[in-house]
Amino acid sequence: MLLRVARTLVGPADAEDLVQETLVRAWRFMDRFDGRHPRAWLLTILRNTNMNMHRRQRPDSVEDIGTYTSARPAFGAEPPSTEDQVMQSFLPHDLEAAVAALDPKFRTVLMLIDVDELTYAEAADALGVPVGTVMSRLSRARDRIRRQLRPQFAAAQTGAQR
Amino acid sequence: MIRAIRTMVTCRWSARRIQRYLDSDPAALLADDEIRRLEAHLAVCARCGAAAAEYRQINSALSRWTARQIPDPHSVERLHDVLDRLVRGEGT
């Protein structure tokens, strides 16, 4: 989970360093951990570590998006069923372009929740923003993607009606 | 006329809740009566029903990215080593 989130926040090249430093700090501050919500605690340390490392915030750059769609399915990962492919009104490339076109602020939240599978609260911890901000950015990100894919949705609907 | 206005109001009300309904995130769960009202509307309103279906498609396509993005096993192994060294008190 930490590696996925780190990758979304700083990119694939720096993700491992960030997680390593996060683990070292988490170990150092273990006595301050109250035993509740370990994921939230680690995500907060990850965010602070990232800020302290003075890394330039480099939310998933456009080039990085391609690695999500071009990577081969990992061993044991469910390949998309034929049924899913039929139901999809757009091609993977259409979605990739729509995500890449998002403002990084919106894209990062979308990636944290829909790809890294964090909850709203966890994404808020990872970014250091209120849950309401996460929700509004997520909503706008999805709305923009949907708007961008509208021609494909419309074409699929027309095809289905024939 | 009144019926059209009522539908329009419900569409606006639904649009603000569809994503929360689909996500079912613990931080922003809809109340039972909101879920019932929304589901009833989605069943009869083609436009809102289509919006929900489109969000589902986008979400399902993005979750496929998750399956394809398993962290590099060597990275995971190195991080396990870091943890082992920390536990043994060796530092990094």
Short mmCIF file of N, CA and C in Angstrom, two decimals, chain A residues 3-4 7 16 19-20 23-24 27 65 67-75 77-81 84-85 87-90 92 95-96 99 110-111 113-121 131 135 138-140 142-143 145-146 149-150 153-154 157, chain B residues 15-16 18-29 46-48 50-80 82-92:
data_model
loop_
_atom_site.label_atom_id
_atom_site.label_comp_id
_atom_site.label_asym_id
_atom_site.label_seq_id
_atom_site.Cartn_x
_atom_site.Cartn_y
_atom_site.Cartn_z
N LEU A 3 3.95 1.59 -0.99
CA LEU A 3 4.67 1.75 -2.25
C LEU A 3 3.77 2.32 -3.35
N ARG A 4 2.55 1.83 -3.39
CA ARG A 4 1.59 2.35 -4.38
C ARG A 4 1.36 3.85 -4.18
N ARG A 7 4.32 5.98 -4.96
CA ARG A 7 4.48 6.07 -6.42
C ARG A 7 3.56 7.15 -6.99
N GLU A 16 10.49 4.11 -3.70
CA GLU A 16 11.11 3.19 -2.74
C GLU A 16 11.88 3.97 -1.67
N VAL A 19 9.41 5.38 0.82
CA VAL A 19 8.85 4.38 1.74
C VAL A 19 9.91 3.95 2.75
N GLN A 20 11.14 3.80 2.29
CA GLN A 20 12.22 3.40 3.21
C GLN A 20 12.36 4.42 4.34
N LEU A 23 9.47 4.20 6.74
CA LEU A 23 9.56 3.08 7.69
C LEU A 23 10.53 3.40 8.83
N VAL A 24 11.65 4.02 8.46
CA VAL A 24 12.66 4.38 9.48
C VAL A 24 12.04 5.35 10.49
N TRP A 27 9.40 3.70 12.69
CA TRP A 27 10.05 2.89 13.74
C TRP A 27 10.54 3.78 14.87
N ILE A 65 1.45 7.62 -16.19
CA ILE A 65 0.11 7.05 -16.38
C ILE A 65 0.20 5.85 -17.33
N THR A 67 2.39 3.67 -17.67
CA THR A 67 2.89 2.42 -17.09
C THR A 67 1.76 1.63 -16.43
N TYR A 68 0.68 2.29 -16.05
CA TYR A 68 -0.43 1.57 -15.44
C TYR A 68 -1.16 0.73 -16.48
N THR A 69 -1.26 1.26 -17.69
CA THR A 69 -2.06 0.57 -18.69
C THR A 69 -1.22 -0.35 -19.56
N SER A 70 0.10 -0.09 -19.66
CA SER A 70 0.90 -0.92 -20.54
C SER A 70 1.48 -2.13 -19.81
N ALA A 71 1.52 -2.04 -18.46
CA ALA A 71 2.12 -3.15 -17.71
C ALA A 71 1.31 -4.43 -17.94
N ARG A 72 2.02 -5.54 -17.97
CA ARG A 72 1.33 -6.81 -18.11
C ARG A 72 0.63 -7.12 -16.80
N PRO A 73 -0.51 -7.81 -16.86
CA PRO A 73 -1.17 -8.14 -15.60
C PRO A 73 -0.22 -8.95 -14.72
N ALA A 74 -0.20 -8.62 -13.44
CA ALA A 74 0.68 -9.33 -12.52
C ALA A 74 0.17 -10.76 -12.34
N PHE A 75 1.06 -11.63 -11.92
CA PHE A 75 0.67 -13.01 -11.70
C PHE A 75 -0.47 -13.06 -10.69
N ALA A 77 -3.30 -11.74 -11.00
CA ALA A 77 -4.27 -10.65 -11.16
C ALA A 77 -5.34 -11.11 -12.14
N GLU A 78 -6.56 -10.68 -11.84
CA GLU A 78 -7.67 -11.07 -12.70
C GLU A 78 -7.58 -10.36 -14.05
N PRO A 79 -7.48 -11.08 -15.14
CA PRO A 79 -7.54 -10.40 -16.42
C PRO A 79 -8.98 -9.96 -16.69
N PRO A 80 -9.16 -8.89 -17.45
CA PRO A 80 -10.53 -8.46 -17.71
C PRO A 80 -11.28 -9.55 -18.49
N SER A 81 -12.48 -9.82 -18.06
CA SER A 81 -13.24 -10.85 -18.76
C SER A 81 -13.74 -10.31 -20.09
N ASP A 84 -16.56 -7.94 -19.59
CA ASP A 84 -16.18 -6.58 -19.21
C ASP A 84 -15.77 -5.78 -20.42
N GLN A 85 -14.99 -6.44 -21.31
CA GLN A 85 -14.50 -5.71 -22.49
C GLN A 85 -15.66 -5.29 -23.37
N MET A 87 -18.68 -4.67 -22.32
CA MET A 87 -19.46 -3.64 -21.64
C MET A 87 -18.75 -2.28 -21.66
N GLN A 88 -17.43 -2.29 -21.85
CA GLN A 88 -16.69 -1.04 -21.81
C GLN A 88 -16.99 -0.22 -23.08
N SER A 89 -17.42 1.03 -22.87
CA SER A 89 -17.75 1.87 -24.03
C SER A 89 -16.53 2.58 -24.59
N PHE A 90 -15.41 2.51 -23.88
CA PHE A 90 -14.23 3.25 -24.32
C PHE A 90 -13.02 2.33 -24.31
N PRO A 92 -8.96 1.46 -23.49
CA PRO A 92 -8.04 1.84 -22.40
C PRO A 92 -7.30 3.13 -22.72
N LEU A 95 -9.28 6.27 -21.82
CA LEU A 95 -9.27 6.55 -20.38
C LEU A 95 -7.91 7.13 -19.97
N GLU A 96 -6.86 6.53 -20.50
CA GLU A 96 -5.50 6.99 -20.19
C GLU A 96 -5.35 8.46 -20.56
N VAL A 99 -7.36 10.68 -18.14
CA VAL A 99 -6.70 10.82 -16.83
C VAL A 99 -5.48 11.73 -16.95
N LEU A 110 -7.76 11.08 -7.62
CA LEU A 110 -8.39 9.98 -8.36
C LEU A 110 -7.54 8.71 -8.29
N MET A 111 -6.22 8.88 -8.47
CA MET A 111 -5.32 7.72 -8.45
C MET A 111 -5.29 7.10 -7.04
N ILE A 113 -7.54 7.05 -4.77
CA ILE A 113 -8.78 6.37 -4.38
C ILE A 113 -9.17 5.25 -5.36
N ASP A 114 -9.14 5.55 -6.64
CA ASP A 114 -9.65 4.55 -7.59
C ASP A 114 -8.59 3.54 -8.04
N VAL A 115 -7.31 3.88 -7.93
CA VAL A 115 -6.27 2.92 -8.33
C VAL A 115 -5.55 2.36 -7.10
N ASP A 116 -5.14 3.24 -6.19
CA ASP A 116 -4.43 2.76 -4.98
C ASP A 116 -5.41 2.24 -3.92
N GLU A 117 -6.69 2.48 -4.15
CA GLU A 117 -7.77 1.94 -3.31
C GLU A 117 -7.72 2.42 -1.86
N LEU A 118 -7.38 3.69 -1.67
CA LEU A 118 -7.47 4.28 -0.33
C LEU A 118 -8.91 4.72 -0.08
N THR A 119 -9.26 4.85 1.20
CA THR A 119 -10.56 5.44 1.53
C THR A 119 -10.41 6.97 1.42
N TYR A 120 -11.55 7.67 1.49
CA TYR A 120 -11.50 9.14 1.46
C TYR A 120 -10.58 9.65 2.59
N ALA A 121 -10.77 9.07 3.79
CA ALA A 121 -10.02 9.54 4.96
C ALA A 121 -8.52 9.27 4.79
N VAL A 131 -11.20 15.81 4.39
CA VAL A 131 -11.94 14.80 3.62
C VAL A 131 -12.85 15.47 2.58
N MET A 135 -13.17 14.72 -1.41
CA MET A 135 -14.41 14.36 -2.09
C MET A 135 -14.70 15.29 -3.25
N LEU A 138 -12.21 14.55 -6.08
CA LEU A 138 -12.51 13.26 -6.70
C LEU A 138 -13.72 13.39 -7.63
N SER A 139 -14.73 14.08 -7.12
CA SER A 139 -15.95 14.25 -7.90
C SER A 139 -15.66 15.01 -9.20
N ARG A 140 -14.86 16.06 -9.09
CA ARG A 140 -14.54 16.84 -10.29
C ARG A 140 -13.68 16.04 -11.25
N ARG A 142 -13.67 12.77 -11.70
CA ARG A 142 -14.51 11.79 -12.40
C ARG A 142 -15.45 12.47 -13.39
N ASP A 143 -15.97 13.64 -13.01
CA ASP A 143 -16.87 14.36 -13.92
C ASP A 143 -16.13 14.74 -15.20
N ILE A 145 -13.47 13.28 -16.49
CA ILE A 145 -13.20 12.07 -17.29
C ILE A 145 -14.46 11.66 -18.04
N ARG A 146 -15.57 11.70 -17.34
CA ARG A 146 -16.83 11.30 -17.96
C ARG A 146 -17.17 12.24 -19.13
N LEU A 149 -15.02 11.42 -22.04
CA LEU A 149 -15.37 10.15 -22.69
C LEU A 149 -16.79 10.17 -23.26
N ARG A 150 -17.45 11.32 -23.17
CA ARG A 150 -18.85 11.40 -23.60
C ARG A 150 -19.06 10.91 -25.03
N PHE A 153 -19.16 7.20 -24.95
CA PHE A 153 -20.37 6.68 -24.32
C PHE A 153 -21.56 6.83 -25.28
N ALA A 154 -21.63 8.00 -25.93
CA ALA A 154 -22.75 8.25 -26.85
C ALA A 154 -22.71 7.26 -28.01
N GLN A 157 -23.88 3.90 -26.95
CA GLN A 157 -25.33 3.87 -26.75
C GLN A 157 -26.06 3.77 -28.08
N ALA B 15 -27.56 13.84 -8.64
CA ALA B 15 -26.22 14.07 -9.19
C ALA B 15 -25.21 14.32 -8.09
N ARG B 16 -25.67 14.94 -7.00
CA ARG B 16 -24.75 15.24 -5.90
C ARG B 16 -24.46 14.00 -5.04
N ILE B 18 -24.63 10.46 -6.45
CA ILE B 18 -24.35 9.22 -7.19
C ILE B 18 -22.97 8.65 -6.84
N GLN B 19 -21.96 9.52 -6.82
CA GLN B 19 -20.61 9.01 -6.57
C GLN B 19 -20.47 8.46 -5.14
N ARG B 20 -21.08 9.16 -4.19
CA ARG B 20 -21.03 8.66 -2.80
C ARG B 20 -21.76 7.33 -2.69
N TYR B 21 -22.85 7.22 -3.42
CA TYR B 21 -23.62 5.96 -3.44
C TYR B 21 -22.76 4.83 -3.99
N LEU B 22 -22.07 5.08 -5.10
CA LEU B 22 -21.26 4.03 -5.73
C LEU B 22 -20.03 3.69 -4.88
N ASP B 23 -19.43 4.69 -4.24
CA ASP B 23 -18.22 4.45 -3.45
C ASP B 23 -18.52 3.76 -2.11
N SER B 24 -19.64 4.08 -1.51
CA SER B 24 -19.97 3.58 -0.15
C SER B 24 -18.80 3.77 0.79
N ASP B 25 -18.14 4.91 0.74
CA ASP B 25 -16.99 5.15 1.61
C ASP B 25 -17.49 5.42 3.03
N PRO B 26 -16.81 4.80 4.03
CA PRO B 26 -17.29 4.98 5.41
C PRO B 26 -17.36 6.43 5.86
N ALA B 27 -16.55 7.32 5.24
CA ALA B 27 -16.56 8.73 5.68
C ALA B 27 -17.77 9.49 5.14
N ALA B 28 -18.46 8.92 4.16
CA ALA B 28 -19.54 9.70 3.54
C ALA B 28 -20.69 8.80 3.08
N LEU B 29 -21.13 7.93 4.00
CA LEU B 29 -22.23 7.02 3.64
C LEU B 29 -23.54 7.78 3.52
N ALA B 46 -33.58 7.96 -17.16
CA ALA B 46 -32.58 7.42 -18.10
C ALA B 46 -31.26 8.18 -18.00
N ARG B 47 -31.36 9.49 -17.83
CA ARG B 47 -30.15 10.31 -17.81
C ARG B 47 -29.29 10.00 -16.57
N CYS B 48 -29.92 9.97 -15.40
CA CYS B 48 -29.15 9.70 -14.18
C CYS B 48 -28.71 8.23 -14.14
N ALA B 50 -27.92 6.49 -16.74
CA ALA B 50 -26.77 6.39 -17.64
C ALA B 50 -25.52 6.95 -16.96
N ALA B 51 -25.70 8.05 -16.21
CA ALA B 51 -24.55 8.65 -15.51
C ALA B 51 -23.95 7.63 -14.53
N ALA B 52 -24.82 6.96 -13.77
CA ALA B 52 -24.34 5.97 -12.81
C ALA B 52 -23.61 4.84 -13.53
N ALA B 53 -24.15 4.40 -14.66
CA ALA B 53 -23.52 3.31 -15.42
C ALA B 53 -22.16 3.75 -15.95
N GLU B 54 -22.07 5.02 -16.36
CA GLU B 54 -20.79 5.52 -16.89
C GLU B 54 -19.73 5.61 -15.78
N TYR B 55 -20.14 6.09 -14.60
CA TYR B 55 -19.20 6.13 -13.47
C TYR B 55 -18.73 4.72 -13.13
N ARG B 56 -19.67 3.77 -13.18
CA ARG B 56 -19.29 2.37 -12.88
C ARG B 56 -18.25 1.86 -13.87
N GLN B 57 -18.45 2.20 -15.14
CA GLN B 57 -17.50 1.74 -16.18
C GLN B 57 -16.11 2.34 -15.94
N ILE B 58 -16.09 3.64 -15.61
CA ILE B 58 -14.80 4.31 -15.38
C ILE B 58 -14.12 3.67 -14.18
N ASN B 59 -14.90 3.45 -13.11
CA ASN B 59 -14.33 2.86 -11.90
C ASN B 59 -13.80 1.46 -12.15
N SER B 60 -14.56 0.69 -12.92
CA SER B 60 -14.14 -0.69 -13.18
C SER B 60 -12.86 -0.70 -14.03
N ALA B 61 -12.75 0.23 -14.98
CA ALA B 61 -11.54 0.29 -15.82
C ALA B 61 -10.34 0.72 -14.99
N LEU B 62 -10.55 1.65 -14.05
CA LEU B 62 -9.43 2.11 -13.21
C LEU B 62 -9.00 1.01 -12.23
N SER B 63 -9.97 0.19 -11.78
CA SER B 63 -9.53 -0.87 -10.85
C SER B 63 -8.68 -1.91 -11.58
N ARG B 64 -8.81 -1.97 -12.88
CA ARG B 64 -7.93 -2.88 -13.63
C ARG B 64 -6.49 -2.36 -13.61
N TRP B 65 -6.33 -1.06 -13.50
CA TRP B 65 -4.96 -0.51 -13.38
C TRP B 65 -4.33 -0.99 -12.07
N THR B 66 -5.17 -1.12 -11.02
CA THR B 66 -4.66 -1.58 -9.72
C THR B 66 -4.04 -2.97 -9.87
N ALA B 67 -4.77 -3.85 -10.55
CA ALA B 67 -4.30 -5.23 -10.69
C ALA B 67 -3.00 -5.30 -11.48
N ARG B 68 -2.80 -4.33 -12.37
CA ARG B 68 -1.61 -4.34 -13.21
C ARG B 68 -0.43 -3.66 -12.54
N GLN B 69 -0.67 -3.04 -11.39
CA GLN B 69 0.39 -2.25 -10.79
C GLN B 69 0.85 -2.85 -9.48
N ILE B 70 1.24 -4.11 -9.52
CA ILE B 70 1.78 -4.75 -8.32
C ILE B 70 3.20 -4.21 -8.14
N PRO B 71 3.56 -3.78 -6.92
CA PRO B 71 4.91 -3.23 -6.71
C PRO B 71 6.01 -4.22 -7.09
N ASP B 72 7.14 -3.70 -7.52
CA ASP B 72 8.29 -4.50 -7.90
C ASP B 72 8.69 -5.40 -6.72
N PRO B 73 8.74 -6.72 -6.91
CA PRO B 73 9.07 -7.62 -5.80
C PRO B 73 10.44 -7.32 -5.19
N HIS B 74 11.39 -6.84 -6.00
CA HIS B 74 12.72 -6.51 -5.46
C HIS B 74 12.63 -5.33 -4.49
N SER B 75 11.77 -4.34 -4.86
CA SER B 75 11.56 -3.20 -3.95
C SER B 75 10.99 -3.68 -2.64
N VAL B 76 9.98 -4.56 -2.74
CA VAL B 76 9.33 -5.06 -1.53
C VAL B 76 10.35 -5.81 -0.67
N GLU B 77 11.20 -6.62 -1.33
CA GLU B 77 12.22 -7.39 -0.62
C GLU B 77 13.20 -6.45 0.10
N ARG B 78 13.64 -5.40 -0.61
CA ARG B 78 14.59 -4.46 0.01
C ARG B 78 13.96 -3.78 1.22
N LEU B 79 12.65 -3.45 1.11
CA LEU B 79 11.98 -2.78 2.22
C LEU B 79 11.81 -3.73 3.41
N HIS B 80 11.59 -5.00 3.10
CA HIS B 80 11.54 -6.00 4.19
C HIS B 80 12.89 -6.05 4.91
N VAL B 82 15.00 -3.61 5.19
CA VAL B 82 15.08 -2.39 6.01
C VAL B 82 14.38 -2.63 7.34
N LEU B 83 13.17 -3.20 7.27
CA LEU B 83 12.41 -3.47 8.50
C LEU B 83 13.15 -4.45 9.41
N ASP B 84 13.72 -5.50 8.79
CA ASP B 84 14.45 -6.50 9.59
C ASP B 84 15.62 -5.83 10.32
N ARG B 85 16.33 -4.95 9.59
CA ARG B 85 17.49 -4.29 10.23
C ARG B 85 17.03 -3.38 11.36
N LEU B 86 15.89 -2.70 11.16
CA LEU B 86 15.37 -1.82 12.21
C LEU B 86 15.01 -2.63 13.45
N VAL B 87 14.35 -3.76 13.21
CA VAL B 87 13.92 -4.60 14.34
C VAL B 87 15.14 -5.12 15.10
N ARG B 88 16.22 -5.43 14.34
CA ARG B 88 17.44 -5.94 15.00
C ARG B 88 18.27 -4.82 15.62
N GLY B 89 17.79 -3.57 15.41
CA GLY B 89 18.50 -2.43 15.99
C GLY B 89 19.77 -2.05 15.25
N GLU B 90 19.85 -2.44 13.99
CA GLU B 90 21.06 -2.14 13.23
C GLU B 90 21.00 -0.79 12.53
N GLY B 91 19.83 -0.16 12.50
CA GLY B 91 19.70 1.09 11.75
C GLY B 91 19.76 0.80 10.28
N THR B 92 19.81 1.83 9.45
CA THR B 92 19.86 1.60 7.99
C THR B 92 21.00 2.36 7.37
#
